[in-house]
Structures are given as C-alpha cells and as structure tokens.
Amino acid sequence: KTEALMFSLFGVYQNQVNPKTDAFFSANIKGTTYDVDNQSQLSLTSGLINSNHQFARLNPSAALIYHVDERNDVYAHLFQLNQPPSLLALYCSDENNACYWPKTFYKDGDLSQTVTTGINIGTKGHQYVDNINLRWTVDTHFNHLNNDIVLIPTDWMKGFSKNIDQTQNYGLNARVNVVTDRFNTTLAYRYLNASFQSDFTVPAVYDIGTNQSVSSGDPMPGVPNHSIRLTSIYDWSKTFSFFGGIIGVGSSEYYGNFNGNHGTYNYADDSGTFTLGDVPGFGLLNLGVTWKPNRNLHAFFRIDNVFDKHYYTDGSYGQAPSPAMVQFSELGDSGSGAVVGIKDPQFVSQGLGRFWRISFKLAI
C-alpha cells in the first residue's frame, strides 16, 4: 500500500521600483511524502517494502521587469526549485541490484531530491509596421542542478537511478511571430547545451562487464543541441486556408553513452564490430488545408511527414539477452556463434511515417 502526499505554499510580493521597473520577490515551500506499507504476511517481502520518504524545501525567487515602452520589456529571473525523486526512481536506486524497467513491485531505495538554481534573462515585445504585427521573445537561461537524478542502463531493460552531484544546462529560446492580412507565420529556435559537472563511473551497457568513466564537462545524452520549427497559415480566401510547417531537430548522443565515447567494439560473439555514434537529426515537412464554407462547418485535411522520411526520435544502448528466444536475421543474426538473437546494442525509437487525417467540425 502506497500513500503519496504533496503540498505547496506560495507567496509573492510585488513592488514598483519606479514607473518603468517592477520587482517581484517570492518563496515556495514544496514537499512530498511517500509512505509504503507492506500489506502481505509473506516474510519474504515484509522487510523490503516498508519505508517512508520525506522531501521538502523552501525555494526563493526574485525577478525584475523593465518596461522599455508600452510594447517592449526586458526581464531577469533568479530562482530555485526542488524536484523529489519519483517512486519509480526510488524503486530502482540500488546500483548493485538493477531492476527491470518498468517496475511496479516496491523495494525501498535511497535518493536525494534534485535542487535547481537558475537564471533567465530575456526580452519580449511587439511592433506594428505597415499593417504588419510583429511579436518576439528572446530568452536565455542557465540552470545548475545538485543531485540530478539520472537513469543508468545496465543490461537489456535493466538499470538503476543515480544521483549525480552536479549537472548544468544553458541555452537560448527565440520566437518570432509575424501577422499580416493573410499570413500568420511563427519561427521558433532553441539551443540547449546540457553537461555533467561531476566525475563518476557507471556500467558501460554497450560493453557488458566494463565501466565508463564520466568527466566534468561531458555532454548529457539524449539532448539535441539545436531544434527549429517554422509554421505558416495563409488565408487564401474566406473559405480556404493553407498550412505549412517545417520541423528540424539536431543529432544527439545515444542514451547510455555518458561520456561521448565513439569507439568501436566487438559483438558479444566476436562475429563483427559496431561503432558508437550519434542519433542522427531530421527534418520534416507538414502541409494542410482548411475549408470553411460557412460558420457551421469546418473541414481540415493535413499530411504530416509529407516525404515519408525515415527518422529516429531517440536512441539508447542495451544488451539483448543471450541467447535470445527468436532470431532476427534482418538485424545481423546468422543464428551461429555463442549468441543467437539481436547483436547490435544500439536501439532507436522510430519516428512516425507519412500520416494524413481528415477532420470535420459541425456547429449547430
């Protein structure tokens, strides 16, 4: 039996420093309690399940907003926040006894809550130029995390949760929206750099039985540095509108490769080699059209991934069981040698292929 109690208390004080500057000071008390109680008479589990975990913290925050004029602002925000570990992370926090993901049977664990200290600096505003409505937001951030919780894979669908002493991420978000009589176009760009700031050692899931040493400054896996999104709607007439969208996402490290290693390794049965690499980036084109013959009927047709591009949303390393129950010849398994089954430990999540849909909306 598991009970979870979450509470939050928030207070804010606002002060107008001068006619153009507003100051905000706030504090948030956030707490979480997990109480797990064994309801079974089995002596096998009675000592493993009972536990109680409490996480709480007072998080201060301060912000300044400078009003350049009636349409444009510059702002800065300094804050702290706490994030308790999930029950799933607590379930799997013993590095000497990795568990299968997902796991629902409880075993008591030990993790510290993550505390983030961050600062945001940015500007936002809008202007009217020759019947063009221009809006923009540019925001930079720097976050430093103490006791960040990272999932460490160790084998096929197995792993454990671990506190990393220090990690950080910084980046930039920019968004521009242009509206005219017929066009509504938005361009959004994100740059994100995330890295470990502590040295630690974890298992190398791509080479079972060995470890990988992570150094301060190594990039965090699964985080693309660049992404961009462009969307535009063109009102051809009162009846028809056309939609176009472009999505671009940069490459990232496979999850499980925590030190950016791109070395070459042997398959478990020494039948060949594989090289650690990046999950490649991708670009997609989406198109659509809207038909509105009257105010009561709307019809919408859209095609996502127009060119049916094959792409991966993310990737991770793992080792398939040896021997596997089924041979996968399309993945390089010849059925011979010591290992029968999947040999390549690089696994990816396939992106959605060409997808179209038609929808109708009838308002009476």
mmCIF file of C-alpha atoms in Angstrom:
data_model
loop_
_atom_site.group_PDB
_atom_site.id
_atom_site.type_symbol
_atom_site.label_atom_id
_atom_site.label_comp_id
_atom_site.label_asym_id
_atom_site.label_seq_id
_atom_site.Cartn_x
_atom_site.Cartn_y
_atom_site.Cartn_z
ATOM 1 C CA LYS A 1 0.000 0.000 0.000
ATOM 2 C CA THR A 2 1.474 3.331 -1.094
ATOM 3 C CA GLU A 3 0.336 6.776 0.004
ATOM 4 C CA ALA A 4 1.732 9.948 -1.548
ATOM 5 C CA LEU A 5 1.173 13.389 -0.032
ATOM 6 C CA MET A 6 2.200 16.520 -1.928
ATOM 7 C CA PHE A 7 1.829 20.098 -0.692
ATOM 8 C CA SER A 8 2.868 23.554 -1.831
ATOM 9 C CA LEU A 9 2.651 27.019 -0.303
ATOM 10 C CA PHE A 10 3.440 30.056 -2.435
ATOM 11 C CA GLY A 11 3.758 33.741 -1.590
ATOM 12 C CA VAL A 12 4.741 36.742 -3.711
ATOM 13 C CA TYR A 13 5.493 40.409 -3.046
ATOM 14 C CA GLN A 14 5.419 42.958 -5.879
ATOM 15 C CA ASN A 15 6.910 46.441 -5.722
ATOM 16 C CA GLN A 16 7.095 49.189 -8.340
ATOM 17 C CA VAL A 17 10.671 50.448 -8.038
ATOM 18 C CA ASN A 18 9.978 53.287 -10.462
ATOM 19 C CA PRO A 19 7.451 53.952 -13.265
ATOM 20 C CA LYS A 20 9.381 51.661 -15.611
ATOM 21 C CA THR A 21 10.615 48.929 -13.264
ATOM 22 C CA ASP A 22 8.692 46.256 -11.346
ATOM 23 C CA ALA A 23 10.279 43.935 -8.788
ATOM 24 C CA PHE A 24 8.909 40.577 -7.643
ATOM 25 C CA PHE A 25 10.039 38.547 -4.627
ATOM 26 C CA SER A 26 8.517 35.149 -3.936
ATOM 27 C CA ALA A 27 9.015 31.962 -1.969
ATOM 28 C CA ASN A 28 7.610 28.487 -2.473
ATOM 29 C CA ILE A 29 7.547 25.661 0.049
ATOM 30 C CA LYS A 30 7.190 22.354 -1.787
ATOM 31 C CA GLY A 31 7.042 18.998 -0.059
ATOM 32 C CA THR A 32 6.378 15.355 -0.888
ATOM 33 C CA THR A 33 5.949 12.345 1.390
ATOM 34 C CA TYR A 34 5.841 8.691 0.307
ATOM 35 C CA ASP A 35 4.595 6.138 2.832
ATOM 36 C CA VAL A 36 4.822 2.497 1.717
ATOM 37 C CA ASP A 37 3.405 -0.223 3.981
ATOM 38 C CA ASN A 38 3.559 -3.988 3.487
ATOM 39 C CA GLN A 39 0.048 -5.493 3.376
ATOM 40 C CA SER A 40 1.179 -9.101 2.960
ATOM 41 C CA GLN A 41 2.011 -11.705 5.600
ATOM 42 C CA LEU A 42 4.842 -13.117 3.492
ATOM 43 C CA SER A 43 8.057 -12.966 5.497
ATOM 44 C CA LEU A 44 9.951 -12.858 2.195
ATOM 45 C CA THR A 45 8.855 -9.289 1.461
ATOM 46 C CA SER A 46 7.974 -7.789 4.824
ATOM 47 C CA GLY A 47 11.357 -6.205 5.403
ATOM 48 C CA LEU A 48 11.808 -4.911 1.865
ATOM 49 C CA ILE A 49 8.626 -2.964 1.273
ATOM 50 C CA ASN A 50 8.043 -0.853 4.386
ATOM 51 C CA SER A 51 9.519 2.632 4.019
ATOM 52 C CA ASN A 52 8.881 6.331 4.448
ATOM 53 C CA HIS A 53 10.461 9.118 2.423
ATOM 54 C CA GLN A 54 10.060 12.846 3.016
ATOM 55 C CA PHE A 55 11.267 15.663 0.765
ATOM 56 C CA ALA A 56 10.697 19.382 1.393
ATOM 57 C CA ARG A 57 12.400 22.686 0.682
ATOM 58 C CA LEU A 58 11.904 26.457 0.755
ATOM 59 C CA ASN A 59 12.642 27.896 -2.695
ATOM 60 C CA PRO A 60 13.259 31.652 -3.046
ATOM 61 C CA SER A 61 12.802 33.622 -6.259
ATOM 62 C CA ALA A 62 13.336 37.197 -7.465
ATOM 63 C CA ALA A 63 12.531 38.942 -10.737
ATOM 64 C CA LEU A 64 12.918 42.375 -12.325
ATOM 65 C CA ILE A 65 10.924 43.637 -15.304
ATOM 66 C CA TYR A 66 11.981 46.821 -17.066
ATOM 67 C CA HIS A 67 9.351 48.354 -19.357
ATOM 68 C CA VAL A 68 11.271 49.918 -22.226
ATOM 69 C CA ASP A 69 7.974 51.311 -23.513
ATOM 70 C CA GLU A 70 4.344 50.232 -23.667
ATOM 71 C CA ARG A 71 5.152 47.333 -26.023
ATOM 72 C CA ASN A 72 8.605 46.099 -25.036
ATOM 73 C CA ASP A 73 10.018 44.581 -21.837
ATOM 74 C CA VAL A 74 13.367 43.314 -20.603
ATOM 75 C CA TYR A 75 13.329 40.880 -17.699
ATOM 76 C CA ALA A 76 15.563 38.820 -15.420
ATOM 77 C CA HIS A 77 14.501 35.984 -13.127
ATOM 78 C CA LEU A 78 16.638 34.250 -10.471
ATOM 79 C CA PHE A 79 15.102 31.187 -8.844
ATOM 80 C CA GLN A 80 15.493 27.882 -7.041
ATOM 81 C CA LEU A 81 13.212 24.842 -7.154
ATOM 82 C CA ASN A 82 13.253 21.301 -5.797
ATOM 83 C CA GLN A 83 12.137 18.099 -7.504
ATOM 84 C CA PRO A 84 11.719 14.958 -5.394
ATOM 85 C CA PRO A 85 12.533 11.582 -6.950
ATOM 86 C CA SER A 86 9.607 9.622 -8.316
ATOM 87 C CA LEU A 87 8.584 6.331 -6.761
ATOM 88 C CA LEU A 88 9.844 4.601 -9.898
ATOM 89 C CA ALA A 89 13.289 6.148 -9.379
ATOM 90 C CA LEU A 90 13.273 5.065 -5.718
ATOM 91 C CA TYR A 91 12.280 1.537 -6.762
ATOM 92 C CA CYS A 92 15.419 1.260 -8.876
ATOM 93 C CA SER A 93 18.075 3.151 -6.924
ATOM 94 C CA ASP A 94 20.306 0.226 -5.906
ATOM 95 C CA GLU A 95 23.235 0.097 -8.339
ATOM 96 C CA ASN A 96 24.187 -3.342 -7.006
ATOM 97 C CA ASN A 97 20.746 -4.745 -7.796
ATOM 98 C CA ALA A 98 19.463 -3.299 -11.073
ATOM 99 C CA CYS A 99 15.760 -3.726 -11.793
ATOM 100 C CA TYR A 100 13.726 -4.200 -14.933
ATOM 101 C CA TRP A 101 12.022 -1.106 -16.369
ATOM 102 C CA PRO A 102 9.192 -0.562 -15.826
ATOM 103 C CA LYS A 103 8.981 -1.989 -12.309
ATOM 104 C CA THR A 104 5.945 -1.775 -10.033
ATOM 105 C CA PHE A 105 6.867 -4.113 -7.202
ATOM 106 C CA TYR A 106 8.340 -1.909 -4.498
ATOM 107 C CA LYS A 107 11.748 -2.230 -2.963
ATOM 108 C CA ASP A 108 12.934 0.536 -0.675
ATOM 109 C CA GLY A 109 15.609 2.837 -2.101
ATOM 110 C CA ASP A 110 17.559 5.933 -1.242
ATOM 111 C CA LEU A 111 17.828 9.097 -3.368
ATOM 112 C CA SER A 112 18.194 12.800 -2.633
ATOM 113 C CA GLN A 113 15.873 15.378 -4.155
ATOM 114 C CA THR A 114 17.155 17.500 -7.038
ATOM 115 C CA VAL A 115 17.660 21.219 -6.370
ATOM 116 C CA THR A 116 17.891 23.564 -9.361
ATOM 117 C CA THR A 117 19.319 27.071 -9.212
ATOM 118 C CA GLY A 118 18.649 29.033 -12.372
ATOM 119 C CA ILE A 119 18.550 32.426 -14.011
ATOM 120 C CA ASN A 120 16.541 33.610 -17.013
ATOM 121 C CA ILE A 121 17.270 36.822 -18.899
ATOM 122 C CA GLY A 122 15.211 37.876 -21.884
ATOM 123 C CA THR A 123 13.206 40.401 -23.798
ATOM 124 C CA LYS A 124 9.762 40.370 -25.347
ATOM 125 C CA GLY A 125 7.671 42.846 -27.269
ATOM 126 C CA HIS A 126 5.652 43.673 -30.338
ATOM 127 C CA GLN A 127 5.565 46.344 -33.023
ATOM 128 C CA TYR A 128 3.216 47.424 -35.809
ATOM 129 C CA VAL A 129 4.954 48.243 -39.098
ATOM 130 C CA ASP A 130 2.927 48.920 -42.294
ATOM 131 C CA ASN A 131 -0.018 46.727 -41.225
ATOM 132 C CA ILE A 132 2.387 44.023 -40.040
ATOM 133 C CA ASN A 133 2.053 42.873 -36.434
ATOM 134 C CA LEU A 134 5.456 41.673 -35.228
ATOM 135 C CA ARG A 135 5.887 39.889 -31.876
ATOM 136 C CA TRP A 136 9.059 38.366 -30.478
ATOM 137 C CA THR A 137 10.548 36.702 -27.424
ATOM 138 C CA VAL A 138 14.239 36.014 -26.830
ATOM 139 C CA ASP A 139 15.149 34.198 -23.638
ATOM 140 C CA THR A 140 18.450 32.862 -22.323
ATOM 141 C CA HIS A 141 18.812 30.591 -19.323
ATOM 142 C CA PHE A 142 21.415 28.924 -17.124
ATOM 143 C CA ASN A 143 20.444 26.130 -14.713
ATOM 144 C CA HIS A 144 22.701 24.405 -12.187
ATOM 145 C CA LEU A 145 21.348 21.157 -10.680
ATOM 146 C CA ASN A 146 22.529 19.496 -7.481
ATOM 147 C CA ASN A 147 21.751 15.775 -7.074
ATOM 148 C CA ASP A 148 20.276 15.446 -10.543
ATOM 149 C CA ILE A 149 18.578 12.044 -10.948
ATOM 150 C CA VAL A 150 19.784 10.032 -13.956
ATOM 151 C CA LEU A 151 18.670 6.570 -15.072
ATOM 152 C CA ILE A 152 21.666 4.289 -15.720
ATOM 153 C CA PRO A 153 21.008 1.304 -18.042
ATOM 154 C CA THR A 154 22.990 -1.843 -17.249
ATOM 155 C CA ASP A 155 21.530 -4.571 -19.437
ATOM 156 C CA TRP A 156 18.515 -5.490 -21.523
ATOM 157 C CA MET A 157 15.660 -3.409 -19.993
ATOM 158 C CA LYS A 158 17.514 -3.161 -16.703
ATOM 159 C CA GLY A 159 19.147 -0.348 -14.785
ATOM 160 C CA PHE A 160 19.106 1.860 -11.714
ATOM 161 C CA SER A 161 18.589 5.502 -10.722
ATOM 162 C CA LYS A 162 21.544 7.528 -9.504
ATOM 163 C CA ASN A 163 22.122 10.993 -8.054
ATOM 164 C CA ILE A 164 24.748 12.948 -9.988
ATOM 165 C CA ASP A 165 26.353 15.556 -7.738
ATOM 166 C CA GLN A 166 26.209 18.372 -10.286
ATOM 167 C CA THR A 167 24.868 18.923 -13.805
ATOM 168 C CA GLN A 168 24.092 22.085 -15.728
ATOM 169 C CA ASN A 169 22.297 23.268 -18.816
ATOM 170 C CA TYR A 170 22.183 26.587 -20.621
ATOM 171 C CA GLY A 171 20.629 27.751 -23.817
ATOM 172 C CA LEU A 172 18.610 30.199 -25.839
ATOM 173 C CA ASN A 173 14.992 30.265 -26.987
ATOM 174 C CA ALA A 174 13.894 32.676 -29.709
ATOM 175 C CA ARG A 175 10.397 33.075 -31.141
ATOM 176 C CA VAL A 176 9.164 35.497 -33.795
ATOM 177 C CA ASN A 177 5.541 35.823 -34.925
ATOM 178 C CA VAL A 178 4.538 37.866 -37.991
ATOM 179 C CA VAL A 179 0.870 38.535 -38.749
ATOM 180 C CA THR A 180 -0.424 40.292 -41.865
ATOM 181 C CA ASP A 181 -3.824 40.455 -43.537
ATOM 182 C CA ARG A 182 -3.357 36.955 -44.993
ATOM 183 C CA PHE A 183 -0.299 35.388 -43.323
ATOM 184 C CA ASN A 184 0.332 34.199 -39.770
ATOM 185 C CA THR A 185 3.900 32.880 -39.531
ATOM 186 C CA THR A 186 5.879 31.765 -36.479
ATOM 187 C CA LEU A 187 9.569 30.856 -36.336
ATOM 188 C CA ALA A 188 10.921 29.260 -33.150
ATOM 189 C CA TYR A 189 14.520 28.203 -32.452
ATOM 190 C CA ARG A 190 16.077 26.506 -29.429
ATOM 191 C CA TYR A 191 19.705 25.956 -28.492
ATOM 192 C CA LEU A 192 20.342 23.732 -25.466
ATOM 193 C CA ASN A 193 23.649 22.575 -24.018
ATOM 194 C CA ALA A 194 23.474 20.088 -21.132
ATOM 195 C CA SER A 195 26.525 18.569 -19.459
ATOM 196 C CA PHE A 196 27.706 16.709 -16.383
ATOM 197 C CA GLN A 197 29.733 18.755 -13.905
ATOM 198 C CA SER A 198 30.963 15.901 -11.705
ATOM 199 C CA ASP A 199 33.200 12.882 -12.250
ATOM 200 C CA PHE A 200 31.619 9.460 -11.761
ATOM 201 C CA THR A 201 31.793 5.884 -13.028
ATOM 202 C CA VAL A 202 28.866 3.777 -14.261
ATOM 203 C CA PRO A 203 28.494 0.498 -16.185
ATOM 204 C CA ALA A 204 29.089 0.558 -19.958
ATOM 205 C CA VAL A 205 25.873 -1.020 -21.169
ATOM 206 C CA TYR A 206 27.279 -1.320 -24.710
ATOM 207 C CA ASP A 207 30.167 -3.478 -23.402
ATOM 208 C CA ILE A 208 28.830 -5.692 -20.613
ATOM 209 C CA GLY A 209 31.232 -6.266 -17.722
ATOM 210 C CA THR A 210 33.099 -2.960 -18.178
ATOM 211 C CA ASN A 211 32.641 0.574 -16.849
ATOM 212 C CA GLN A 212 32.710 4.034 -18.405
ATOM 213 C CA SER A 213 34.337 6.981 -16.644
ATOM 214 C CA VAL A 214 32.480 10.276 -16.943
ATOM 215 C CA SER A 215 34.333 13.568 -16.500
ATOM 216 C CA SER A 216 33.077 17.048 -15.707
ATOM 217 C CA GLY A 217 32.122 18.715 -18.978
ATOM 218 C CA ASP A 218 30.972 15.563 -20.805
ATOM 219 C CA PRO A 219 27.683 16.123 -22.677
ATOM 220 C CA MET A 220 24.472 14.612 -21.344
ATOM 221 C CA PRO A 221 22.989 12.049 -23.770
ATOM 222 C CA GLY A 222 19.602 12.335 -25.445
ATOM 223 C CA VAL A 223 19.685 16.149 -25.702
ATOM 224 C CA PRO A 224 19.819 17.685 -29.218
ATOM 225 C CA ASN A 225 21.711 20.980 -29.228
ATOM 226 C CA HIS A 226 19.562 22.563 -31.936
ATOM 227 C CA SER A 227 15.897 22.470 -32.918
ATOM 228 C CA ILE A 228 13.815 24.730 -35.134
ATOM 229 C CA ARG A 229 10.142 24.967 -36.031
ATOM 230 C CA LEU A 230 8.512 27.097 -38.747
ATOM 231 C CA THR A 231 4.723 27.248 -39.169
ATOM 232 C CA SER A 232 2.700 29.421 -41.512
ATOM 233 C CA ILE A 233 -1.014 29.832 -42.280
ATOM 234 C CA TYR A 234 -2.124 31.578 -45.460
ATOM 235 C CA ASP A 235 -5.745 32.725 -45.751
ATOM 236 C CA TRP A 236 -6.310 32.395 -49.488
ATOM 237 C CA SER A 237 -9.939 33.430 -49.139
ATOM 238 C CA LYS A 238 -12.671 33.490 -46.524
ATOM 239 C CA THR A 239 -13.307 29.843 -47.373
ATOM 240 C CA PHE A 240 -9.852 28.301 -47.809
ATOM 241 C CA SER A 241 -6.698 28.483 -45.675
ATOM 242 C CA PHE A 242 -3.411 26.665 -46.268
ATOM 243 C CA PHE A 243 -0.986 25.430 -43.621
ATOM 244 C CA GLY A 244 2.725 24.644 -43.903
ATOM 245 C CA GLY A 245 5.197 23.562 -41.254
ATOM 246 C CA ILE A 246 8.865 22.612 -41.074
ATOM 247 C CA ILE A 247 10.440 20.837 -38.088
ATOM 248 C CA GLY A 248 14.193 20.394 -37.704
ATOM 249 C CA VAL A 249 15.959 18.556 -34.856
ATOM 250 C CA GLY A 250 19.712 18.124 -34.490
ATOM 251 C CA SER A 251 21.656 14.982 -33.597
ATOM 252 C CA SER A 252 22.149 13.705 -30.044
ATOM 253 C CA GLU A 253 24.109 11.070 -28.144
ATOM 254 C CA TYR A 254 22.583 7.643 -27.559
ATOM 255 C CA TYR A 255 21.313 7.294 -24.015
ATOM 256 C CA GLY A 256 23.664 5.096 -22.029
ATOM 257 C CA ASN A 257 26.731 6.747 -23.562
ATOM 258 C CA PHE A 258 27.511 9.188 -20.781
ATOM 259 C CA ASN A 259 30.994 10.344 -21.797
ATOM 260 C CA GLY A 260 30.600 10.923 -25.549
ATOM 261 C CA ASN A 261 32.651 7.831 -26.414
ATOM 262 C CA HIS A 262 32.570 6.956 -30.137
ATOM 263 C CA GLY A 263 34.840 3.911 -30.007
ATOM 264 C CA THR A 264 34.498 0.597 -31.854
ATOM 265 C CA TYR A 265 33.539 -2.617 -30.019
ATOM 266 C CA ASN A 266 33.034 -6.297 -30.820
ATOM 267 C CA TYR A 267 29.710 -8.062 -30.828
ATOM 268 C CA ALA A 268 29.271 -10.421 -27.879
ATOM 269 C CA ASP A 269 30.091 -13.442 -30.077
ATOM 270 C CA ASP A 270 33.054 -11.687 -31.773
ATOM 271 C CA SER A 271 31.346 -12.079 -35.169
ATOM 272 C CA GLY A 272 31.724 -8.397 -36.053
ATOM 273 C CA THR A 273 32.080 -4.881 -34.722
ATOM 274 C CA PHE A 274 29.935 -1.810 -34.173
ATOM 275 C CA THR A 275 30.841 1.854 -33.595
ATOM 276 C CA LEU A 276 29.202 4.135 -31.052
ATOM 277 C CA GLY A 277 27.700 7.151 -32.784
ATOM 278 C CA ASP A 278 25.056 9.829 -32.691
ATOM 279 C CA VAL A 279 21.321 9.533 -33.198
ATOM 280 C CA PRO A 280 21.031 11.491 -36.482
ATOM 281 C CA GLY A 281 18.978 14.652 -36.720
ATOM 282 C CA PHE A 282 16.000 15.004 -39.015
ATOM 283 C CA GLY A 283 13.787 17.486 -40.855
ATOM 284 C CA LEU A 284 10.077 17.114 -41.614
ATOM 285 C CA LEU A 285 7.560 18.935 -43.822
ATOM 286 C CA ASN A 286 3.880 19.107 -42.858
ATOM 287 C CA LEU A 287 1.105 20.532 -45.058
ATOM 288 C CA GLY A 288 -2.618 21.113 -44.629
ATOM 289 C CA VAL A 289 -5.708 22.914 -45.911
ATOM 290 C CA THR A 290 -8.825 24.159 -44.126
ATOM 291 C CA TRP A 291 -12.212 24.609 -45.796
ATOM 292 C CA LYS A 292 -14.839 26.779 -44.089
ATOM 293 C CA PRO A 293 -17.896 27.069 -46.370
ATOM 294 C CA ASN A 294 -19.892 28.676 -43.561
ATOM 295 C CA ARG A 295 -19.664 29.314 -39.848
ATOM 296 C CA ASN A 296 -21.266 25.955 -39.026
ATOM 297 C CA LEU A 297 -18.972 23.631 -40.974
ATOM 298 C CA HIS A 298 -15.174 23.329 -40.894
ATOM 299 C CA ALA A 299 -13.199 20.645 -42.745
ATOM 300 C CA PHE A 300 -9.466 20.114 -42.286
ATOM 301 C CA PHE A 301 -7.045 17.953 -44.257
ATOM 302 C CA ARG A 302 -3.420 17.548 -43.130
ATOM 303 C CA ILE A 303 -0.388 15.469 -44.113
ATOM 304 C CA ASP A 304 2.482 15.114 -41.641
ATOM 305 C CA ASN A 305 5.909 13.970 -42.849
ATOM 306 C CA VAL A 306 4.986 14.638 -46.481
ATOM 307 C CA PHE A 307 8.083 12.915 -47.908
ATOM 308 C CA ASP A 308 7.680 9.854 -45.643
ATOM 309 C CA LYS A 309 11.125 10.398 -44.170
ATOM 310 C CA HIS A 310 12.585 7.622 -42.003
ATOM 311 C CA TYR A 311 13.937 9.122 -38.788
ATOM 312 C CA TYR A 312 14.535 8.338 -35.122
ATOM 313 C CA THR A 313 13.195 10.345 -32.199
ATOM 314 C CA ASP A 314 15.813 8.999 -29.743
ATOM 315 C CA GLY A 315 18.212 6.127 -29.157
ATOM 316 C CA SER A 316 19.711 4.130 -26.305
ATOM 317 C CA TYR A 317 22.184 1.332 -25.660
ATOM 318 C CA GLY A 318 21.290 -2.043 -24.197
ATOM 319 C CA GLN A 319 22.286 -5.684 -24.438
ATOM 320 C CA ALA A 320 19.789 -8.264 -25.620
ATOM 321 C CA PRO A 321 19.610 -11.492 -23.578
ATOM 322 C CA SER A 322 21.923 -14.285 -24.629
ATOM 323 C CA PRO A 323 20.652 -16.429 -26.156
ATOM 324 C CA ALA A 324 17.539 -14.682 -27.451
ATOM 325 C CA MET A 325 14.435 -16.776 -27.962
ATOM 326 C CA VAL A 326 13.937 -15.571 -31.543
ATOM 327 C CA GLN A 327 16.462 -14.985 -34.311
ATOM 328 C CA PHE A 328 16.432 -11.575 -36.017
ATOM 329 C CA SER A 329 18.230 -12.109 -39.317
ATOM 330 C CA GLU A 330 17.396 -8.584 -40.520
ATOM 331 C CA LEU A 331 19.461 -7.236 -37.609
ATOM 332 C CA GLY A 332 22.562 -9.235 -38.460
ATOM 333 C CA ASP A 333 21.833 -12.501 -36.661
ATOM 334 C CA SER A 334 23.043 -15.503 -38.639
ATOM 335 C CA GLY A 335 21.939 -17.974 -35.968
ATOM 336 C CA SER A 336 25.507 -19.125 -35.383
ATOM 337 C CA GLY A 337 28.054 -18.470 -32.692
ATOM 338 C CA ALA A 338 27.634 -18.153 -28.950
ATOM 339 C CA VAL A 339 24.904 -15.530 -29.147
ATOM 340 C CA VAL A 340 21.658 -16.105 -31.018
ATOM 341 C CA GLY A 341 19.461 -13.021 -31.237
ATOM 342 C CA ILE A 342 19.997 -9.284 -31.505
ATOM 343 C CA LYS A 343 23.703 -8.481 -31.647
ATOM 344 C CA ASP A 344 23.784 -4.725 -32.123
ATOM 345 C CA PRO A 345 23.230 -2.984 -28.745
ATOM 346 C CA GLN A 346 22.133 0.270 -30.420
ATOM 347 C CA PHE A 347 18.348 0.643 -30.211
ATOM 348 C CA VAL A 348 16.269 3.502 -31.643
ATOM 349 C CA SER A 349 12.694 4.738 -31.451
ATOM 350 C CA GLN A 350 11.262 5.060 -34.941
ATOM 351 C CA GLY A 351 9.551 8.317 -35.888
ATOM 352 C CA LEU A 352 6.069 8.414 -37.372
ATOM 353 C CA GLY A 353 5.948 7.909 -41.147
ATOM 354 C CA ARG A 354 3.693 9.780 -43.541
ATOM 355 C CA PHE A 355 0.429 10.373 -41.738
ATOM 356 C CA TRP A 356 -2.695 12.040 -43.068
ATOM 357 C CA ARG A 357 -6.013 12.823 -41.500
ATOM 358 C CA ILE A 358 -9.320 14.451 -42.415
ATOM 359 C CA SER A 359 -11.491 16.012 -39.748
ATOM 360 C CA PHE A 360 -14.831 17.771 -39.739
ATOM 361 C CA LYS A 361 -16.387 20.152 -37.259
ATOM 362 C CA LEU A 362 -20.116 20.819 -37.314
ATOM 363 C CA ALA A 363 -21.526 23.524 -35.056
ATOM 364 C CA ILE A 364 -25.291 23.777 -34.707
#
